[in-house]
Amino acid sequence: MRDARDRFLRNKAAIACMAVLFLIVVFVLVGPQFSQWSNEEIDWDALGDIQTMGAPSLESGHYFGTDELGRDLFARTIQATGTSLLVGLIGSAMALILGTAWGVIAGYVGGRTDNIMMRLVDILLAIPTTLVIILILIIAGRSFVALFVALGAVSWLTMARIVRAQTLALKNREFIEAARAGGVSETMIVFRHILPNLFGVVIVYASLLIPEMILSESFISFLGLGISEPYTSLGALIAQGAGTMAYGTLWQLLFPLFFYVAIILTMFFIGDGLRDALDPKDR
Amino acid sequence: MGPLLVLAMLSYTIRRLLVAIPTILLLIVACFFLMHVAPGGPFTSERPLPEAVLANIEARYGLDQPLWKQLWDYLTNIVVHFDFGPSFKFKDRDVNDIIAHGFPISLTYGFLAFLAASIVGIALGVAAAIRHNTWIDYFAVCLGVAAQALPNFIMGPILILTFTLWLGLLPGGGWNGGQWQYLVMPVIALSTSYMGSIARITRSSMLEILHSNFIRTARAKGLPEYLIIWRHALKPTLLPVISYLGPVFVYVLTGSVFVDIYFSTGGLGQSYVSSALSRDYAVLLGVTILYGALTVIVNLLTDLAYAWFDPKIRY
Amino acid sequence: MSVLNVQNLCVHFDTSDGVIESVKDISFKIEKGQCLGIVGESGSGKSQSFLAAMGLLAKNGSASGAVQLDGQEILNSPISSLNKLRGKDVGMIFQDPLTALTPHLKIGQQMTEVLHVHTSHSRSDARRHCLDWLQRVRIPDAEKRLNQYPHELSGGMRQRVMIAMAMLCSPKLLIADEPTTALDVTVQAEVLDLISELQEEQGTAVALITHDMGVVARMCDYVQVMRLGKFVEEGPVDSVFENPSHEYTQQLLQAMPRIDATHPIKVQSTPNLLLDAKDIKVHFPFKVGGHLFSRSVPLRAVDGVSFTLNEGETLGIVGESGCGKSTLARALIRLIEPTSGDVSWLGKNLTQLDKNAMTQARRDLQIVFQDPFASLDPRMTISDSIAEPLRTFRPELTSRERRELVQDMMNRVGLDASMTNRYPHELSGGQNQRVGIARAMINKPKLIICDEAVSALDVSIQAQILELLKKLQAEFGMSLLFISHDLSVVKEISDRVMVLYLGRIVELGSSTDVCTNPAHPYTQALISAVPIPDPKLERSRERIRLTDELSSPLDPKAFLRFLPSKIDSNEIDYVPKLSEVAPGHFVAEHDNVV
């Protein structure tokens, strides 16, 4: 573990990304203090002439300009960034818990149980993920909870597969046999030997899942199926910006896009750095 | 290939099919039930219809039958006639029509995007590994990373911004019978991010293979570098790539949902999302099953390609 | 003129931890038809020096000095000119023949491409030439092998293919890098014989890189002893073995257990029966056919083994890969459930015990594994690993008492107290094996099973671990079941030896009886295949060869390989009986002709 931390700290790209991500989080937490508008308020002055009045400016208090409806983009971007980060975290956390439990049980118990459990995963994996998410959102309605359920429902599958494969490999290692020879019970073996050894892989994969979750959510929002107004997410903002860019309001695309790309890239480099640090063989 | 090999491949194929077919059937059943637990039918969403009219409509679509009967009819229609039934929304079109109209379009540029992503991605990955730590390598790595942040729905606006609004070179959308000008941007938008990941996977796989013992043996035999790469290193390098290509093909097809809408190509994605918004479960169900079955088949093909590539797992 | 003349060769590697000097200023020559042995332990730089000479170093490596092949300078020459030599003037064979052959190319393709690059043979000529060489290295069904993939051949055959491939262009120099390390001892003997035959016939100079002094004694004319990148001693084999001048060479020779050595027999005061195994069988279902309807046949890994073990006694179990020795060990303590048979342990029948009772019984039954890294949980400190059996069996201990017990045990197995909180990857293989032994010993069990416990270690470390086991046995009086493929190691430590072949006992007796008076042809072949680190003796020894390699346990005829008369009379299921040829010396029934 100590080595892993040292290796991670030596990875300059990952450290830089941690710093950037930290700044983004600070922005989300502290930003509202500086915002002169709320994310729902419509600036009637700007509404008539978005192209000039709604442009980013310090005087009007719209640091990032306004959107098509005259709402402050600064406040909306903060809210959207927060949503996206939350979606990433919760989605991957759900994958982590459900996928790990499923994979460990299937892999460790083995035999028929394994067969049935993994067949189910295969079938669920056969339904394209975006379709699953769309389906769940249609069926359960467009809410935060439904969104998390939908993202969690698709993300744990691959996690379960990875964890199962790792468990199978671990299960036949000699140190498990040694523990068994030392009289350690099977449950104890899972908690004391299997789970800690899965830790590296699971964390790495979960960290790589975060940008993937954010991507999926953005995609859904882009299609207009995501979180409903007045709440918004980066994907929805990008979609709106992309829709209006022909009218010369490019800031509506660029501000959310900047935050979006920044989050995805930093998360990606951090995940990569974690992989190098925790799993040096797997480069 | 000798006759024994053909036999082995054949039996492998049959065994995989024996698994794939029940998977598809289970998939249909699962989707069917999923749709039926959904609140509100297609006819309840708007202003309430008189009781009698509703019953009449439900009878027409067979919705008054017991659930198992509906499932059985649905299943047999698909299996025997390849018929997904009528649409709930469009009175004159059934699901088959909608699929027959939209799917070829989605498939065309989906397939082109798949080809572009695999060919360019693999070439770039191999080049990067052979020229490890040179500018080609760095370029490939950068592209691989950038691609992660440039999924199709980000690429779409960027492309339109550049090619249509600034340069005015390409039309901003439409299909026009599949003329090349209309294909360029959807294909680029769809393929970029997968190109990046394929290049990444190929590169790291190739690097690992180049460090393996049998490459050292090939070098010790005095083989020229191009033979070492071409004959000894390429095939094992592609093994992990192949298992990734299957999912990529599926991603590309489902990714077309966005491209269909953004570039208004008239592909299947447009019908899918509009049916989702109008709760046209028949279309929703049909398209989901189509993509699901396609996934299973693509996975099967991937496994077969893998078995053909690797003599060790052909059992 | 020497075939290979190396002057002041140095090899450096640029790593993230700084520059590592792996070969430091070495010089040597190899004359035509001579066999030079480079001997040293892992990490001594012996392989790197030859890879450097042939320009095959990893990208971060660099070499300086001078290397002349037939008078022509080759060190650091461009790849294109080296390619004209590699495979043509210099053939190379490597340690692990499975990973050294390209998995997706047929043997024929891999061989003919050498000829295509270096000669102007036509296609059919090239194929004929390859076939000719496959026959010369005595591969059975050579014609068929050309169309097979490497994974379809056994380890020994793969190494023969490597040799045939290296010899295709009749090179002036053959570099053999640990060519037999991954092979069984009888296969090793044949491969070594093959190399020396080729050396004589073709006049090829051979550079033999090895860690095994016995192999050097058998093969080499001249020897260089290498340690930490430097040569510490060199000279003709006879004089180096007779009169080793450097301390390290002496150590190496001493550490090497010898099959012809005599040991004082431990006097057993009270032959108290501890373990009585009766007719143990372990069968695994094995899928054959592989086509649409595969059927499953039992793979008889262990097939009716009976033996006894007394208190304080050491029983050695020896056999080649696939003979079922490790499966037997695991079946005894039910890490694998035996298919049938009884294990009586202190009067209890282990195979009948329920889960809880079995766990309790395990307190006295411990096992030490082959791979010291793999057998320790990488995420636990070594003291936690050692303490684990205490936590299970003596939960009443306070953590302070537990720590004291662990410290005491670490002390006894020669681990410094400062290592308490280290992780396995921070320790060496030998130290990790000490951890494994400490973990097995912590509850002072009555029996310890050592499954290839020293096989993965360098010779000098191996000797230390054997010493440690003997010392602990003298102190605590536990019994040992010592499993190894290496007969000389087994002999070094065991009171009695059991020889396994395809899951059955072929010979069982006191270690001196079995090693000096082997009665079964398989034991005889095994003993004569073990190289002895004494050049004169080694060259004069008569070899008993087995005609083919260890056959598959799926082939019912394989079990009757030493009793062909029963195959002839069509009694395929016949089980050879054990008979007592001398008091305590049992031998399986066999025909006299092999």
XYZ file of N, CA and C in Angstrom, chain A residues 119-264:
438
model
N -24.816 -16.103 -16.116
C -25.709 -16.125 -17.273
C -26.645 -14.916 -17.245
N -27.139 -14.630 -16.033
C -28.008 -13.471 -15.873
C -27.288 -12.190 -16.284
N -26.048 -12.081 -15.845
C -25.256 -10.907 -16.200
C -25.088 -10.830 -17.716
N -24.830 -11.966 -18.341
C -24.667 -11.993 -19.794
C -25.904 -11.479 -20.497
N -27.068 -11.940 -20.037
C -28.307 -11.527 -20.688
C -28.516 -10.023 -20.522
N -28.285 -9.546 -19.288
C -28.466 -8.115 -19.062
C -27.478 -7.310 -19.889
N -26.271 -7.860 -20.043
C -25.261 -7.148 -20.834
C -25.639 -7.100 -22.309
N -26.484 -8.041 -22.726
C -26.854 -8.091 -24.132
C -27.778 -6.935 -24.515
N -28.445 -6.351 -23.511
C -29.278 -5.190 -23.831
C -28.364 -3.972 -23.824
N -28.271 -3.268 -24.923
C -27.358 -2.121 -24.978
C -27.616 -1.151 -23.834
N -26.543 -0.693 -23.197
C -26.674 0.080 -21.954
C -27.511 1.328 -22.123
N -27.292 2.068 -23.199
C -28.069 3.304 -23.340
C -29.551 2.995 -23.411
N -29.878 1.883 -24.079
C -31.295 1.515 -24.170
C -31.852 1.190 -22.793
N -31.045 0.475 -21.990
C -31.512 0.135 -20.645
C -31.812 1.403 -19.859
N -30.883 2.337 -19.938
C -31.070 3.565 -19.175
C -32.333 4.294 -19.653
N -32.468 4.387 -20.982
C -33.667 5.042 -21.517
C -34.927 4.330 -21.018
N -34.916 3.002 -21.105
C -36.070 2.221 -20.655
C -36.429 2.529 -19.214
N -35.416 2.472 -18.345
C -35.702 2.662 -16.930
C -36.245 4.063 -16.686
N -35.650 5.050 -17.361
C -36.115 6.418 -17.156
C -37.550 6.591 -17.633
N -37.894 5.907 -18.732
C -39.260 5.981 -19.243
C -40.215 5.336 -18.240
N -39.803 4.163 -17.760
C -40.685 3.392 -16.894
C -40.827 4.042 -15.530
N -39.705 4.484 -14.968
C -39.756 4.972 -13.592
C -39.921 6.475 -13.516
N -39.929 7.139 -14.643
C -40.076 8.582 -14.610
C -38.735 9.277 -14.471
N -38.694 10.563 -14.898
C -37.418 11.256 -14.910
C -37.152 11.931 -13.576
N -36.464 11.247 -12.670
C -36.113 11.855 -11.394
C -34.668 11.498 -11.057
N -34.137 12.179 -10.047
C -32.775 11.883 -9.608
C -32.620 10.412 -9.263
N -33.584 9.933 -8.461
C -33.491 8.562 -7.986
C -33.510 7.594 -9.160
N -34.458 7.818 -10.098
C -34.562 6.922 -11.244
C -33.261 6.940 -12.043
N -32.670 8.117 -12.145
C -31.421 8.237 -12.890
C -30.319 7.403 -12.246
N -30.218 7.527 -10.918
C -29.183 6.749 -10.231
C -29.444 5.256 -10.356
N -30.714 4.886 -10.204
C -31.052 3.467 -10.347
C -30.661 2.977 -11.741
N -31.000 3.794 -12.753
C -30.708 3.388 -14.126
C -29.212 3.234 -14.356
N -28.442 4.221 -13.889
C -26.999 4.147 -14.085
C -26.399 2.982 -13.305
N -26.867 2.827 -12.083
C -26.374 1.718 -11.264
C -26.700 0.379 -11.906
N -27.902 0.308 -12.494
C -28.356 -0.959 -13.057
C -27.476 -1.430 -14.207
N -26.904 -0.482 -14.957
C -26.069 -0.943 -16.062
C -24.600 -1.065 -15.679
N -24.165 -0.274 -14.698
C -22.732 -0.204 -14.464
C -22.185 -1.381 -13.665
N -23.054 -2.036 -12.897
C -22.497 -3.084 -12.026
C -22.152 -4.338 -12.807
N -22.701 -4.482 -13.999
C -22.534 -5.747 -14.731
C -21.068 -6.038 -15.054
N -20.421 -5.054 -15.675
C -19.015 -5.266 -16.030
C -18.174 -5.435 -14.769
N -18.504 -4.638 -13.750
C -17.800 -4.766 -12.485
C -17.913 -6.192 -11.942
N -19.128 -6.736 -12.003
C -19.331 -8.099 -11.506
C -18.445 -9.075 -12.277
N -18.359 -8.886 -13.585
C -17.530 -9.778 -14.396
C -16.055 -9.697 -14.012
N -15.586 -8.460 -13.879
C -14.173 -8.276 -13.545
C -13.879 -8.883 -12.186
N -14.749 -8.588 -11.215
C -14.519 -9.096 -9.863
C -14.557 -10.628 -9.851
N -15.487 -11.186 -10.612
C -15.575 -12.649 -10.640
C -14.281 -13.248 -11.197
N -13.811 -12.687 -12.309
C -12.582 -13.217 -12.897
C -11.429 -13.132 -11.910
N -11.335 -11.998 -11.217
C -10.270 -11.830 -10.234
C -10.420 -12.835 -9.093
N -11.667 -13.016 -8.652
C -11.905 -13.947 -7.547
C -11.502 -15.365 -7.947
N -11.865 -15.729 -9.179
C -11.498 -17.068 -9.646
C -9.989 -17.242 -9.621
N -9.284 -16.208 -10.070
C -7.825 -16.298 -10.090
C -7.279 -16.390 -8.665
N -7.840 -15.559 -7.783
C -7.353 -15.539 -6.403
C -7.639 -16.856 -5.680
N -8.816 -17.376 -5.971
C -9.294 -18.563 -5.258
C -8.307 -19.721 -5.380
N -7.633 -19.801 -6.510
C -6.707 -20.913 -6.707
C -5.280 -20.592 -6.312
N -5.083 -19.396 -5.765
C -3.722 -19.067 -5.351
C -3.388 -19.861 -4.099
N -2.063 -20.056 -3.926
C -1.659 -20.914 -2.812
C -1.945 -20.304 -1.452
N -1.971 -18.968 -1.379
C -2.173 -18.411 -0.038
C -3.588 -18.659 0.475
N -4.534 -18.866 -0.449
C -5.879 -19.224 -0.022
C -5.864 -20.663 0.514
N -5.158 -21.503 -0.199
C -5.013 -22.880 0.266
C -4.315 -22.902 1.626
N -3.303 -22.046 1.747
C -2.575 -21.994 3.015
C -3.507 -21.580 4.152
N -4.369 -20.584 3.862
C -5.305 -20.140 4.889
C -6.249 -21.279 5.265
N -6.705 -22.004 4.253
C -7.616 -23.114 4.511
C -6.915 -24.183 5.344
N -5.674 -24.453 4.976
C -4.895 -25.427 5.751
C -4.697 -24.928 7.174
N -4.698 -23.590 7.340
C -4.549 -23.032 8.679
C -5.862 -22.964 9.427
N -6.916 -23.578 8.891
C -8.173 -23.679 9.613
C -9.074 -22.469 9.502
N -8.751 -21.515 8.629
C -9.590 -20.327 8.489
C -10.884 -20.721 7.766
N -12.020 -20.235 8.280
C -13.298 -20.621 7.667
C -13.479 -19.915 6.324
N -14.387 -20.469 5.506
C -14.553 -19.936 4.151
C -14.998 -18.461 4.158
N -15.938 -18.126 5.021
C -16.388 -16.729 5.097
C -15.227 -15.827 5.478
N -14.454 -16.299 6.453
C -13.306 -15.523 6.899
C -12.310 -15.347 5.749
N -12.134 -16.397 4.952
C -11.197 -16.309 3.827
C -11.643 -15.204 2.876
N -12.965 -15.169 2.609
C -13.467 -14.144 1.702
C -13.170 -12.746 2.266
N -13.477 -12.545 3.556
C -13.301 -11.203 4.100
C -11.841 -10.853 4.360
N -11.061 -11.839 4.797
C -9.694 -11.511 5.188
C -8.726 -11.565 4.016
N -8.977 -12.485 3.062
C -7.988 -12.655 1.989
C -8.466 -12.241 0.610
N -9.723 -12.573 0.286
C -10.175 -12.283 -1.083
C -10.456 -10.784 -1.244
N -11.317 -10.228 -0.384
C -11.715 -8.831 -0.556
C -10.534 -7.858 -0.525
N -9.634 -7.965 0.460
C -8.516 -7.012 0.430
C -7.684 -7.119 -0.853
N -7.567 -8.310 -1.392
C -6.782 -8.448 -2.606
C -7.519 -7.979 -3.851
N -8.846 -7.870 -3.731
C -9.617 -7.335 -4.847
C -9.560 -5.808 -4.865
N -9.229 -5.260 -3.702
C -9.308 -3.823 -3.498
C -8.721 -3.015 -4.661
N -7.499 -3.345 -5.045
C -6.826 -2.578 -6.093
C -7.632 -2.526 -7.371
N -7.995 -3.702 -7.853
C -8.732 -3.792 -9.113
C -10.049 -3.044 -9.031
N -10.745 -3.241 -7.916
C -12.064 -2.645 -7.759
C -11.973 -1.117 -7.754
N -11.020 -0.606 -7.013
C -10.868 0.853 -6.929
C -10.509 1.420 -8.297
N -9.588 0.767 -8.965
C -9.178 1.249 -10.280
C -10.379 1.271 -11.220
N -11.109 0.188 -11.235
C -12.228 0.116 -12.159
C -13.307 1.121 -11.772
N -13.551 1.264 -10.478
C -14.571 2.212 -10.049
C -14.179 3.626 -10.457
N -12.891 3.943 -10.343
C -12.478 5.294 -10.703
C -12.611 5.513 -12.206
N -12.393 4.458 -12.992
C -12.570 4.607 -14.436
C -14.051 4.660 -14.807
N -14.889 4.145 -13.902
C -16.329 4.155 -14.153
C -16.925 5.542 -13.989
N -16.307 6.350 -13.138
C -16.876 7.672 -12.867
C -17.046 8.471 -14.162
N -15.967 8.647 -14.960
C -16.194 9.388 -16.213
C -17.206 8.696 -17.115
N -17.221 7.369 -17.076
C -18.171 6.658 -17.934
C -19.610 6.959 -17.538
N -19.834 7.016 -16.213
C -21.173 7.350 -15.712
C -21.560 8.755 -16.138
N -20.600 9.677 -15.991
C -20.877 11.069 -16.364
C -21.210 11.132 -17.853
N -20.455 10.372 -18.641
C -20.707 10.304 -20.083
C -22.120 9.820 -20.367
N -22.496 8.715 -19.725
C -23.816 8.146 -19.989
C -24.908 9.141 -19.632
N -24.730 9.760 -18.459
C -25.753 10.704 -18.002
C -25.848 11.852 -18.999
N -24.692 12.342 -19.463
C -24.699 13.460 -20.397
C -25.414 13.068 -21.680
N -25.138 11.861 -22.106
C -25.745 11.355 -23.322
C -27.264 11.356 -23.207
N -27.732 10.842 -22.073
C -29.170 10.775 -21.832
C -29.759 12.182 -21.788
N -29.057 13.066 -21.070
C -29.556 14.437 -20.971
C -29.577 15.083 -22.339
N -28.543 14.786 -23.119
C -28.444 15.346 -24.455
C -29.677 14.976 -25.265
N -30.160 13.767 -25.060
C -31.338 13.327 -25.793
C -32.620 13.921 -25.217
N -32.467 14.614 -24.085
C -33.639 15.201 -23.474
C -34.378 14.253 -22.555
N -33.702 13.203 -22.127
C -34.366 12.224 -21.263
C -33.832 12.252 -19.840
N -32.917 13.180 -19.580
C -32.242 13.178 -18.265
C -33.052 13.858 -17.195
N -32.341 14.443 -16.233
C -32.960 15.141 -15.108
C -33.838 16.272 -15.634
N -35.005 16.473 -14.994
C -35.913 17.466 -15.551
C -35.666 18.841 -14.928
N -36.062 19.863 -15.635
C -35.881 21.254 -15.212
C -36.569 21.492 -13.874
N -36.105 22.424 -13.071
C -35.038 23.370 -13.352
C -33.633 22.795 -13.176
N -33.562 21.530 -12.680
C -32.233 20.962 -12.508
C -31.652 20.660 -13.873
N -30.358 20.662 -13.904
C -29.730 20.420 -15.198
C -28.413 19.696 -14.987
N -27.856 19.196 -16.063
C -26.555 18.554 -15.961
C -25.724 19.026 -17.134
N -24.458 18.718 -17.105
C -23.562 19.225 -18.148
C -24.016 18.773 -19.532
N -24.484 17.536 -19.617
C -24.925 17.029 -20.908
C -26.069 17.853 -21.464
N -27.013 18.194 -20.576
C -28.159 18.973 -21.020
C -27.713 20.360 -21.470
N -26.794 20.956 -20.702
C -26.297 22.283 -21.065
C -25.580 22.251 -22.409
N -24.770 21.202 -22.600
C -24.053 21.084 -23.861
C -25.051 20.933 -25.006
N -26.089 20.161 -24.754
C -27.093 19.960 -25.794
C -27.745 21.288 -26.168
N -28.097 22.070 -25.129
C -28.714 23.361 -25.414
C -27.742 24.265 -26.153
N -26.493 24.269 -25.701
C -25.482 25.107 -26.334
C -25.270 24.713 -27.785
N -25.246 23.406 -28.006
C -25.020 22.927 -29.367
C -26.193 23.299 -30.256
N -27.387 23.344 -29.660
C -28.562 23.664 -30.456
C -28.585 25.118 -30.907
N -27.944 25.971 -30.098
C -28.057 27.407 -30.416
C -26.786 27.991 -30.993
N -25.782 27.153 -31.214
C -24.485 27.725 -31.574
C -24.532 28.432 -32.929
N -25.485 28.057 -33.757
C -25.571 28.696 -35.068
C -25.939 30.172 -34.948
N -26.524 30.601 -33.775
C -26.943 31.977 -33.615
C -25.863 32.842 -32.983
N -24.664 32.321 -32.909
C -23.566 33.136 -32.405
C -23.468 33.200 -30.895
N -24.169 32.310 -30.174
C -24.045 32.291 -28.708
C -23.159 31.134 -28.283
N -21.935 31.168 -28.783
C -21.024 30.041 -28.609
C -20.702 29.767 -27.143
N -20.759 30.820 -26.294
C -20.429 30.595 -24.878
C -21.353 29.582 -24.229
N -22.548 29.481 -24.749
C -23.496 28.516 -24.177
C -23.017 27.093 -24.369
N -22.202 26.890 -25.380
C -21.620 25.558 -25.581
C -20.291 25.451 -24.846
N -19.472 26.504 -24.962
C -18.080 26.365 -24.529
C -17.905 26.258 -23.014
N -18.670 27.023 -22.226
C -18.475 26.928 -20.775
C -18.801 25.533 -20.234
N -19.991 25.015 -20.516
C -20.256 23.648 -20.022
C -19.301 22.617 -20.625
N -18.947 22.814 -21.893
C -18.051 21.862 -22.540
C -16.695 21.847 -21.841
N -16.221 23.043 -21.455
C -14.936 23.120 -20.792
C -14.958 22.309 -19.490
N -15.998 22.526 -18.685
C -16.057 21.799 -17.415
C -16.201 20.295 -17.634
N -17.003 20.000 -18.625
C -17.222 18.585 -18.933
C -15.908 17.892 -19.316
N -15.198 18.475 -20.298
C -13.942 17.875 -20.753
C -12.932 17.833 -19.608
N -12.906 18.892 -18.810
C -11.959 18.929 -17.700
C -12.230 17.775 -16.733
N -13.497 17.571 -16.396
C -13.815 16.501 -15.438
C -13.468 15.131 -16.024
N -13.888 14.901 -17.269
C -13.642 13.590 -17.873
C -12.137 13.312 -17.944
